[in-house]
PDB file of C-alpha atoms in Angstrom:
ATOM      1  CA  MET A  27       0.000   0.000   0.000  1.00  0.00           C
ATOM      2  CA  LYS A  28       2.908   2.369   0.623  1.00  0.00           C
ATOM      3  CA  ILE A  29       4.073   1.907  -2.967  1.00  0.00           C
ATOM      4  CA  ILE A  30       0.583   2.649  -4.319  1.00  0.00           C
ATOM      5  CA  PHE A  31       0.284   5.767  -2.162  1.00  0.00           C
ATOM      6  CA  THR A  32       3.712   6.999  -3.284  1.00  0.00           C
ATOM      7  CA  PHE A  33       2.859   6.520  -6.958  1.00  0.00           C
ATOM      8  CA  ILE A  34      -0.406   8.433  -6.635  1.00  0.00           C
ATOM      9  CA  CYS A  35       1.288  11.284  -4.753  1.00  0.00           C
ATOM     10  CA  LEU A  36       4.062  11.570  -7.344  1.00  0.00           C
ATOM     11  CA  THR A  37       1.548  11.633 -10.173  1.00  0.00           C
ATOM     12  CA  PHE A  38      -0.544  14.435  -8.728  1.00  0.00           C
ATOM     13  CA  PHE A  39       2.580  16.312  -7.621  1.00  0.00           C
ATOM     14  CA  SER A  40       3.899  16.245 -11.186  1.00  0.00           C
ATOM     15  CA  ILE A  41       0.673  17.640 -12.641  1.00  0.00           C
ATOM     16  CA  GLY A  42       0.295  20.277  -9.979  1.00  0.00           C
ATOM     17  CA  PHE A  43       2.594  22.772 -11.693  1.00  0.00           C
ATOM     18  CA  SER A  44       0.095  23.572 -14.446  1.00  0.00           C
ATOM     19  CA  GLN A  45      -2.829  25.957 -14.070  1.00  0.00           C
ATOM     20  CA  GLN A  46      -4.498  25.129 -17.393  1.00  0.00           C
ATOM     21  CA  ILE A  47      -5.028  21.470 -18.241  1.00  0.00           C
ATOM     22  CA  LYS A  48      -7.005  20.162 -21.185  1.00  0.00           C
ATOM     23  CA  GLN A  49      -8.775  16.855 -20.460  1.00  0.00           C
ATOM     24  CA  ASP A  50      -9.315  14.151 -23.087  1.00  0.00           C
ATOM     25  CA  GLN A  51      -9.891  10.407 -23.508  1.00  0.00           C
ATOM     26  CA  ARG A  52      -7.841   7.846 -25.415  1.00  0.00           C
ATOM     27  CA  VAL A  53      -7.550   4.101 -26.038  1.00  0.00           C
ATOM     28  CA  TRP A  54      -4.093   2.556 -26.475  1.00  0.00           C
ATOM     29  CA  PHE A  55      -3.279  -0.835 -27.953  1.00  0.00           C
ATOM     30  CA  ALA A  56       0.263  -2.192 -27.590  1.00  0.00           C
ATOM     31  CA  TYR A  57       2.254  -5.291 -28.438  1.00  0.00           C
ATOM     32  CA  THR A  58       5.709  -5.778 -26.930  1.00  0.00           C
ATOM     33  CA  GLY A  59       7.884  -8.799 -27.626  1.00  0.00           C
ATOM     34  CA  GLN A  60      11.309  -9.709 -26.292  1.00  0.00           C
ATOM     35  CA  TYR A  61      12.895 -12.786 -27.805  1.00  0.00           C
ATOM     36  CA  LYS A  62      16.003 -14.353 -26.305  1.00  0.00           C
ATOM     37  CA  VAL A  63      18.027 -16.163 -28.975  1.00  0.00           C
ATOM     38  CA  SER A  64      21.201 -16.998 -27.011  1.00  0.00           C
ATOM     39  CA  SER A  65      22.536 -16.831 -23.469  1.00  0.00           C
ATOM     40  CA  HIS A  66      23.367 -13.117 -23.857  1.00  0.00           C
ATOM     41  CA  TRP A  67      21.496 -11.828 -26.926  1.00  0.00           C
ATOM     42  CA  GLY A  68      17.922 -11.170 -27.904  1.00  0.00           C
ATOM     43  CA  TYR A  69      15.812  -8.714 -29.853  1.00  0.00           C
ATOM     44  CA  HIS A  70      12.970  -6.343 -29.093  1.00  0.00           C
ATOM     45  CA  LEU A  71       9.867  -5.763 -31.237  1.00  0.00           C
ATOM     46  CA  GLU A  72       7.078  -3.325 -30.362  1.00  0.00           C
ATOM     47  CA  ALA A  73       4.011  -1.774 -32.010  1.00  0.00           C
ATOM     48  CA  GLN A  74       1.563   0.688 -30.464  1.00  0.00           C
ATOM     49  CA  PHE A  75      -1.633   2.244 -31.812  1.00  0.00           C
ATOM     50  CA  ARG A  76      -3.047   5.170 -29.857  1.00  0.00           C
ATOM     51  CA  MET A  77      -6.647   6.016 -30.732  1.00  0.00           C
ATOM     52  CA  ASP A  78      -9.285   8.515 -29.648  1.00  0.00           C
ATOM     53  CA  ASN A  79     -11.990   7.261 -27.298  1.00  0.00           C
ATOM     54  CA  GLN A  80     -14.340   6.502 -30.224  1.00  0.00           C
ATOM     55  CA  LEU A  81     -11.684   4.401 -32.026  1.00  0.00           C
ATOM     56  CA  GLU A  82     -12.212   6.606 -35.092  1.00  0.00           C
ATOM     57  CA  GLN A  83      -8.977   8.584 -35.295  1.00  0.00           C
ATOM     58  CA  ASN A  84      -5.482   7.166 -34.931  1.00  0.00           C
ATOM     59  CA  GLN A  85      -3.731   9.823 -32.855  1.00  0.00           C
ATOM     60  CA  GLN A  86      -0.314   8.201 -32.918  1.00  0.00           C
ATOM     61  CA  ASN A  87       1.373   4.959 -33.920  1.00  0.00           C
ATOM     62  CA  LEU A  88       4.797   3.743 -32.875  1.00  0.00           C
ATOM     63  CA  PHE A  89       7.066   0.955 -34.125  1.00  0.00           C
ATOM     64  CA  ARG A  90      10.176   0.133 -32.100  1.00  0.00           C
ATOM     65  CA  LEU A  91      12.848  -2.502 -32.678  1.00  0.00           C
ATOM     66  CA  GLY A  92      16.209  -3.174 -31.135  1.00  0.00           C
ATOM     67  CA  ALA A  93      18.829  -5.566 -29.809  1.00  0.00           C
ATOM     68  CA  ILE A  94      19.091  -6.747 -26.189  1.00  0.00           C
ATOM     69  CA  TYR A  95      22.245  -7.801 -24.351  1.00  0.00           C
ATOM     70  CA  TYR A  96      21.507  -9.784 -21.178  1.00  0.00           C
ATOM     71  CA  LEU A  97      24.052  -9.006 -18.484  1.00  0.00           C
ATOM     72  CA  SER A  98      22.409 -11.546 -16.169  1.00  0.00           C
ATOM     73  CA  ASP A  99      18.978 -13.064 -15.541  1.00  0.00           C
ATOM     74  CA  SER A 100      17.837  -9.774 -13.997  1.00  0.00           C
ATOM     75  CA  LYS A 101      19.837  -7.087 -15.829  1.00  0.00           C
ATOM     76  CA  SER A 102      20.003  -6.079 -19.486  1.00  0.00           C
ATOM     77  CA  LEU A 103      21.164  -3.417 -21.917  1.00  0.00           C
ATOM     78  CA  ALA A 104      19.246  -2.597 -25.094  1.00  0.00           C
ATOM     79  CA  GLY A 105      19.182  -0.119 -27.941  1.00  0.00           C
ATOM     80  CA  GLY A 106      17.558   0.421 -31.300  1.00  0.00           C
ATOM     81  CA  TYR A 107      15.367   2.534 -33.549  1.00  0.00           C
ATOM     82  CA  ALA A 108      11.766   3.759 -33.358  1.00  0.00           C
ATOM     83  CA  LEU A 109       9.465   5.349 -35.928  1.00  0.00           C
ATOM     84  CA  VAL A 110       6.616   7.461 -34.529  1.00  0.00           C
ATOM     85  CA  ASN A 111       3.760   8.983 -36.541  1.00  0.00           C
ATOM     86  CA  THR A 112       1.680  11.618 -34.740  1.00  0.00           C
ATOM     87  CA  PHE A 113      -1.542  13.182 -36.012  1.00  0.00           C
ATOM     88  CA  SER A 114      -1.633  16.981 -36.262  1.00  0.00           C
ATOM     89  CA  ALA A 115      -5.185  18.332 -36.111  1.00  0.00           C
ATOM     90  CA  SER A 116      -4.118  21.723 -37.507  1.00  0.00           C
ATOM     91  CA  ALA A 117      -2.529  20.134 -40.592  1.00  0.00           C
ATOM     92  CA  ASP A 118      -4.953  17.171 -40.748  1.00  0.00           C
ATOM     93  CA  ASP A 119      -1.987  14.895 -41.388  1.00  0.00           C
ATOM     94  CA  PHE A 120       0.736  12.938 -39.610  1.00  0.00           C
ATOM     95  CA  PHE A 121       4.238  14.163 -38.860  1.00  0.00           C
ATOM     96  CA  LYS A 122       7.066  11.696 -38.392  1.00  0.00           C
ATOM     97  CA  GLU A 123       9.628  11.218 -35.685  1.00  0.00           C
ATOM     98  CA  ASN A 124      12.793   9.170 -36.072  1.00  0.00           C
ATOM     99  CA  ARG A 125      14.202   8.052 -32.757  1.00  0.00           C
ATOM    100  CA  ILE A 126      17.316   6.259 -31.517  1.00  0.00           C
ATOM    101  CA  TRP A 127      17.101   4.777 -28.021  1.00  0.00           C
ATOM    102  CA  GLU A 128      19.337   3.106 -25.426  1.00  0.00           C
ATOM    103  CA  GLN A 129      18.290   1.621 -22.091  1.00  0.00           C
ATOM    104  CA  TYR A 130      19.365  -0.192 -18.947  1.00  0.00           C
ATOM    105  CA  GLN A 131      16.852  -2.410 -17.143  1.00  0.00           C
ATOM    106  CA  VAL A 132      16.979  -4.313 -13.876  1.00  0.00           C
ATOM    107  CA  ASN A 133      14.311  -6.648 -12.476  1.00  0.00           C
ATOM    108  CA  LYS A 134      13.935  -7.718  -8.847  1.00  0.00           C
ATOM    109  CA  LYS A 135      11.666 -10.500  -7.608  1.00  0.00           C
ATOM    110  CA  TRP A 136      10.430 -10.501  -4.016  1.00  0.00           C
ATOM    111  CA  HIS A 137       7.766 -11.989  -1.724  1.00  0.00           C
ATOM    112  CA  ASN A 138       8.828 -15.579  -2.531  1.00  0.00           C
ATOM    113  CA  LYS A 139       9.515 -14.452  -6.128  1.00  0.00           C
ATOM    114  CA  LYS A 140       5.812 -13.873  -6.739  1.00  0.00           C
ATOM    115  CA  ASN A 141       6.116 -10.092  -7.147  1.00  0.00           C
ATOM    116  CA  THR A 142       8.383  -8.280  -9.585  1.00  0.00           C
ATOM    117  CA  MET A 143       9.755  -4.745  -9.657  1.00  0.00           C
ATOM    118  CA  THR A 144      11.314  -3.372 -12.844  1.00  0.00           C
ATOM    119  CA  ASN A 145      13.424  -0.238 -13.067  1.00  0.00           C
ATOM    120  CA  ARG A 146      14.200   1.032 -16.562  1.00  0.00           C
ATOM    121  CA  PHE A 147      16.334   3.995 -17.609  1.00  0.00           C
ATOM    122  CA  ARG A 148      16.022   5.022 -21.261  1.00  0.00           C
ATOM    123  CA  LEU A 149      17.788   7.700 -23.321  1.00  0.00           C
ATOM    124  CA  GLU A 150      16.276   8.917 -26.588  1.00  0.00           C
ATOM    125  CA  GLN A 151      17.657  10.966 -29.463  1.00  0.00           C
ATOM    126  CA  ARG A 152      14.668  12.377 -31.346  1.00  0.00           C
ATOM    127  CA  TRP A 153      14.272  13.995 -34.763  1.00  0.00           C
ATOM    128  CA  VAL A 154      10.726  15.414 -34.825  1.00  0.00           C
ATOM    129  CA  GLU A 155       9.349  16.613 -38.159  1.00  0.00           C
ATOM    130  CA  LYS A 156       7.725  20.055 -38.495  1.00  0.00           C
ATOM    131  CA  ILE A 157       4.794  20.349 -40.909  1.00  0.00           C
ATOM    132  CA  THR A 158       2.521  23.212 -41.957  1.00  0.00           C
ATOM    133  CA  LEU A 159      -0.273  23.951 -44.419  1.00  0.00           C
ATOM    134  CA  VAL A 160       0.470  26.078 -47.487  1.00  0.00           C
ATOM    135  CA  ASP A 161      -2.438  26.541 -49.915  1.00  0.00           C
ATOM    136  CA  ASN A 162      -4.079  23.437 -48.382  1.00  0.00           C
ATOM    137  CA  ASN A 163      -0.941  21.389 -49.042  1.00  0.00           C
ATOM    138  CA  VAL A 164       1.072  19.818 -46.220  1.00  0.00           C
ATOM    139  CA  ILE A 165       4.664  21.051 -46.345  1.00  0.00           C
ATOM    140  CA  SER A 166       7.564  19.639 -44.319  1.00  0.00           C
ATOM    141  CA  LEU A 167       9.867  22.243 -42.735  1.00  0.00           C
ATOM    142  CA  GLY A 168      12.549  19.803 -41.662  1.00  0.00           C
ATOM    143  CA  SER A 169      13.069  18.375 -38.192  1.00  0.00           C
ATOM    144  CA  ASP A 170      13.859  19.554 -34.675  1.00  0.00           C
ATOM    145  CA  TYR A 171      16.300  17.575 -32.542  1.00  0.00           C
ATOM    146  CA  GLN A 172      15.759  16.691 -28.886  1.00  0.00           C
ATOM    147  CA  ASN A 173      17.357  14.520 -26.196  1.00  0.00           C
ATOM    148  CA  ARG A 174      15.117  12.922 -23.588  1.00  0.00           C
ATOM    149  CA  LEU A 175      15.532  10.787 -20.467  1.00  0.00           C
ATOM    150  CA  ARG A 176      12.823   8.389 -19.277  1.00  0.00           C
ATOM    151  CA  TYR A 177      12.598   6.517 -15.972  1.00  0.00           C
ATOM    152  CA  LEU A 178      10.061   3.701 -15.536  1.00  0.00           C
ATOM    153  CA  ASN A 179       9.195   1.936 -12.297  1.00  0.00           C
ATOM    154  CA  ARG A 180       6.898  -1.054 -12.923  1.00  0.00           C
ATOM    155  CA  ASN A 181       5.479  -3.402 -10.282  1.00  0.00           C
ATOM    156  CA  LEU A 182       3.617  -6.691 -10.694  1.00  0.00           C
ATOM    157  CA  PHE A 183       1.801  -7.894  -7.575  1.00  0.00           C
ATOM    158  CA  HIS A 184       0.667 -11.523  -7.531  1.00  0.00           C
ATOM    159  CA  ILE A 185      -3.047 -11.922  -6.750  1.00  0.00           C
ATOM    160  CA  THR A 186      -3.784 -15.601  -7.303  1.00  0.00           C
ATOM    161  CA  ASP A 187      -2.673 -18.659  -9.253  1.00  0.00           C
ATOM    162  CA  LEU A 188      -5.022 -20.042 -11.851  1.00  0.00           C
ATOM    163  CA  LYS A 189      -4.873 -23.594 -13.182  1.00  0.00           C
ATOM    164  CA  SER A 190      -1.160 -23.948 -12.548  1.00  0.00           C
ATOM    165  CA  THR A 191       1.687 -21.988 -10.996  1.00  0.00           C
ATOM    166  CA  ASN A 192       2.620 -20.791 -14.508  1.00  0.00           C
ATOM    167  CA  ASP A 193      -0.747 -19.005 -14.901  1.00  0.00           C
ATOM    168  CA  GLU A 194      -1.660 -16.152 -12.591  1.00  0.00           C
ATOM    169  CA  LEU A 195      -3.735 -13.026 -12.109  1.00  0.00           C
ATOM    170  CA  TYR A 196      -1.781  -9.978 -10.957  1.00  0.00           C
ATOM    171  CA  LEU A 197      -2.003  -6.252 -10.284  1.00  0.00           C
ATOM    172  CA  VAL A 198       0.018  -3.827 -12.443  1.00  0.00           C
ATOM    173  CA  LEU A 199       1.228  -0.559 -10.948  1.00  0.00           C
ATOM    174  CA  GLN A 200       3.709   1.591 -12.828  1.00  0.00           C
ATOM    175  CA  ASN A 201       4.818   5.141 -13.390  1.00  0.00           C
ATOM    176  CA  GLU A 202       7.129   6.667 -15.986  1.00  0.00           C
ATOM    177  CA  PHE A 203       8.687  10.135 -15.914  1.00  0.00           C
ATOM    178  CA  PHE A 204       9.973  11.911 -19.062  1.00  0.00           C
ATOM    179  CA  PHE A 205      12.637  14.650 -18.814  1.00  0.00           C
ATOM    180  CA  ASN A 206      13.970  16.807 -21.644  1.00  0.00           C
ATOM    181  CA  LEU A 207      17.738  17.270 -21.710  1.00  0.00           C
ATOM    182  CA  GLY A 208      19.358  20.464 -22.926  1.00  0.00           C
ATOM    183  CA  SER A 209      17.781  23.168 -25.050  1.00  0.00           C
ATOM    184  CA  ASN A 210      15.358  22.078 -27.740  1.00  0.00           C
ATOM    185  CA  LYS A 211      12.516  23.380 -29.914  1.00  0.00           C
ATOM    186  CA  VAL A 212      10.134  20.440 -29.393  1.00  0.00           C
ATOM    187  CA  ASN A 213       9.377  21.235 -25.746  1.00  0.00           C
ATOM    188  CA  ASP A 214      11.510  23.679 -23.758  1.00  0.00           C
ATOM    189  CA  LYS A 215      10.213  22.432 -20.398  1.00  0.00           C
ATOM    190  CA  ILE A 216      12.465  20.099 -18.419  1.00  0.00           C
ATOM    191  CA  PHE A 217       9.527  17.938 -17.329  1.00  0.00           C
ATOM    192  CA  ASP A 218       8.021  16.547 -20.533  1.00  0.00           C
ATOM    193  CA  GLN A 219       5.298  14.116 -19.472  1.00  0.00           C
ATOM    194  CA  ASN A 220       4.178  11.489 -16.963  1.00  0.00           C
ATOM    195  CA  ARG A 221       2.412   8.144 -17.428  1.00  0.00           C
ATOM    196  CA  PHE A 222       0.743   6.507 -14.430  1.00  0.00           C
ATOM    197  CA  LEU A 223      -0.851   3.084 -14.969  1.00  0.00           C
ATOM    198  CA  ILE A 224      -2.895   0.808 -12.727  1.00  0.00           C
ATOM    199  CA  GLY A 225      -4.548  -2.351 -13.986  1.00  0.00           C
ATOM    200  CA  LEU A 226      -4.902  -6.117 -13.986  1.00  0.00           C
ATOM    201  CA  GLY A 227      -2.819  -8.670 -15.834  1.00  0.00           C
ATOM    202  CA  LEU A 228      -3.158 -12.298 -16.855  1.00  0.00           C
ATOM    203  CA  ASN A 229       0.081 -14.267 -17.059  1.00  0.00           C
ATOM    204  CA  TYR A 230      -0.192 -17.341 -19.302  1.00  0.00           C
ATOM    205  CA  ASN A 231       2.465 -20.035 -19.182  1.00  0.00           C
ATOM    206  CA  ASN A 232       4.900 -17.561 -17.637  1.00  0.00           C
ATOM    207  CA  ASN A 233       5.782 -16.006 -21.024  1.00  0.00           C
ATOM    208  CA  THR A 234       2.675 -14.209 -22.342  1.00  0.00           C
ATOM    209  CA  ARG A 235       0.862 -11.427 -20.516  1.00  0.00           C
ATOM    210  CA  LEU A 236      -2.397  -9.651 -21.301  1.00  0.00           C
ATOM    211  CA  GLU A 237      -2.924  -6.417 -19.367  1.00  0.00           C
ATOM    212  CA  LEU A 238      -5.901  -4.062 -19.107  1.00  0.00           C
ATOM    213  CA  GLY A 239      -5.654  -0.838 -17.168  1.00  0.00           C
ATOM    214  CA  TYR A 240      -6.248   2.854 -16.686  1.00  0.00           C
ATOM    215  CA  LEU A 241      -3.430   5.132 -17.856  1.00  0.00           C
ATOM    216  CA  ASN A 242      -3.259   8.737 -16.718  1.00  0.00           C
ATOM    217  CA  HIS A 243      -1.139  10.437 -19.385  1.00  0.00           C
ATOM    218  CA  TYR A 244      -0.078  13.983 -18.552  1.00  0.00           C
ATOM    219  CA  ILE A 245       1.758  16.032 -21.211  1.00  0.00           C
ATOM    220  CA  THR A 246       3.345  19.459 -20.845  1.00  0.00           C
ATOM    221  CA  SER A 247       3.568  21.903 -23.736  1.00  0.00           C
ATOM    222  CA  SER A 248       5.624  24.977 -24.608  1.00  0.00           C
ATOM    223  CA  PHE A 249       2.975  26.352 -26.966  1.00  0.00           C
ATOM    224  CA  SER A 250      -0.453  25.601 -25.469  1.00  0.00           C
ATOM    225  CA  ASP A 251      -2.247  24.231 -22.402  1.00  0.00           C
ATOM    226  CA  ASP A 252      -0.984  21.038 -20.825  1.00  0.00           C
ATOM    227  CA  VAL A 253      -2.994  17.899 -21.590  1.00  0.00           C
ATOM    228  CA  MET A 254      -4.239  15.055 -19.395  1.00  0.00           C
ATOM    229  CA  ASN A 255      -5.440  12.026 -21.340  1.00  0.00           C
ATOM    230  CA  HIS A 256      -7.584   9.488 -19.461  1.00  0.00           C
ATOM    231  CA  THR A 257      -6.632   6.343 -21.321  1.00  0.00           C
ATOM    232  CA  VAL A 258      -7.765   2.734 -21.528  1.00  0.00           C
ATOM    233  CA  SER A 259      -4.586   0.703 -21.998  1.00  0.00           C
ATOM    234  CA  ILE A 260      -4.660  -2.781 -23.563  1.00  0.00           C
ATOM    235  CA  SER A 261      -1.300  -4.566 -23.849  1.00  0.00           C
ATOM    236  CA  LEU A 262      -0.036  -7.940 -25.038  1.00  0.00           C
ATOM    237  CA  ILE A 263       3.485  -8.705 -23.795  1.00  0.00           C
ATOM    238  CA  GLN A 264       5.603 -11.719 -24.731  1.00  0.00           C
ATOM    239  CA  ASN A 265       8.973 -12.810 -23.341  1.00  0.00           C
ATOM    240  CA  LEU A 266      10.008 -15.854 -25.350  1.00  0.00           C
ATOM    241  CA  VAL A 267      13.171 -17.944 -25.160  1.00  0.00           C
ATOM    242  CA  LEU A 268      14.056 -19.089 -28.685  1.00  0.00           C
ATOM    243  CA  GLN A 269      17.586 -20.366 -28.043  1.00  0.00           C
ATOM    244  CA  LYS A 270      18.203 -24.039 -28.559  1.00  0.00           C
ATOM    245  CA  PRO A 271      18.759 -26.043 -25.351  1.00  0.00           C
TER     246      PRO A 271
END
């Protein structure tokens, strides 16, 4: 309960700096796969589709891939490339973002190894396209560059076993902070955004997870009001070992 209380306090503390907040609703679908192909190497594959609450407009889609180096059973390094397409209502079109990312992740099991805490530190180098309308035509004005740091704390709390000890129902509680590094034209605020998630997960055969939750997504802006998106989050997560025994 202390962890839950701390997460909630940090979330509302982070959004308390803004006086004007625009509220909205979203639905996010995500697939994340990590595939271990040898004792030290694996690869990462991810796709996300972020919709409005009516599932009519795709607000953003993201495709991320990369390589993973496993330092141990609980620690890993990873890096790769991501392509992000974001819808601009003013231009009625999508602008692109090319992104390079690097991360360090450590997992810790506790309470008889039934609960898991994950800490992830991720650096991103972002090239965000600028678009505008000229005579009803979408024109690209090049890209702005930005560095960003992200810290994720993710907790899985075991609720009950199902048919076997490899299948379980669990509680998901996580929070991720985003910080801009250095001067940039994308967002000149140091605190970029916050994502707080609480939900339920189903672990099948100890390698496939289906999670449903509420995501409070708070975004700061240099040019307009800050935004808080109340989001339904649906995720499919796979951690597969493909190496030959």
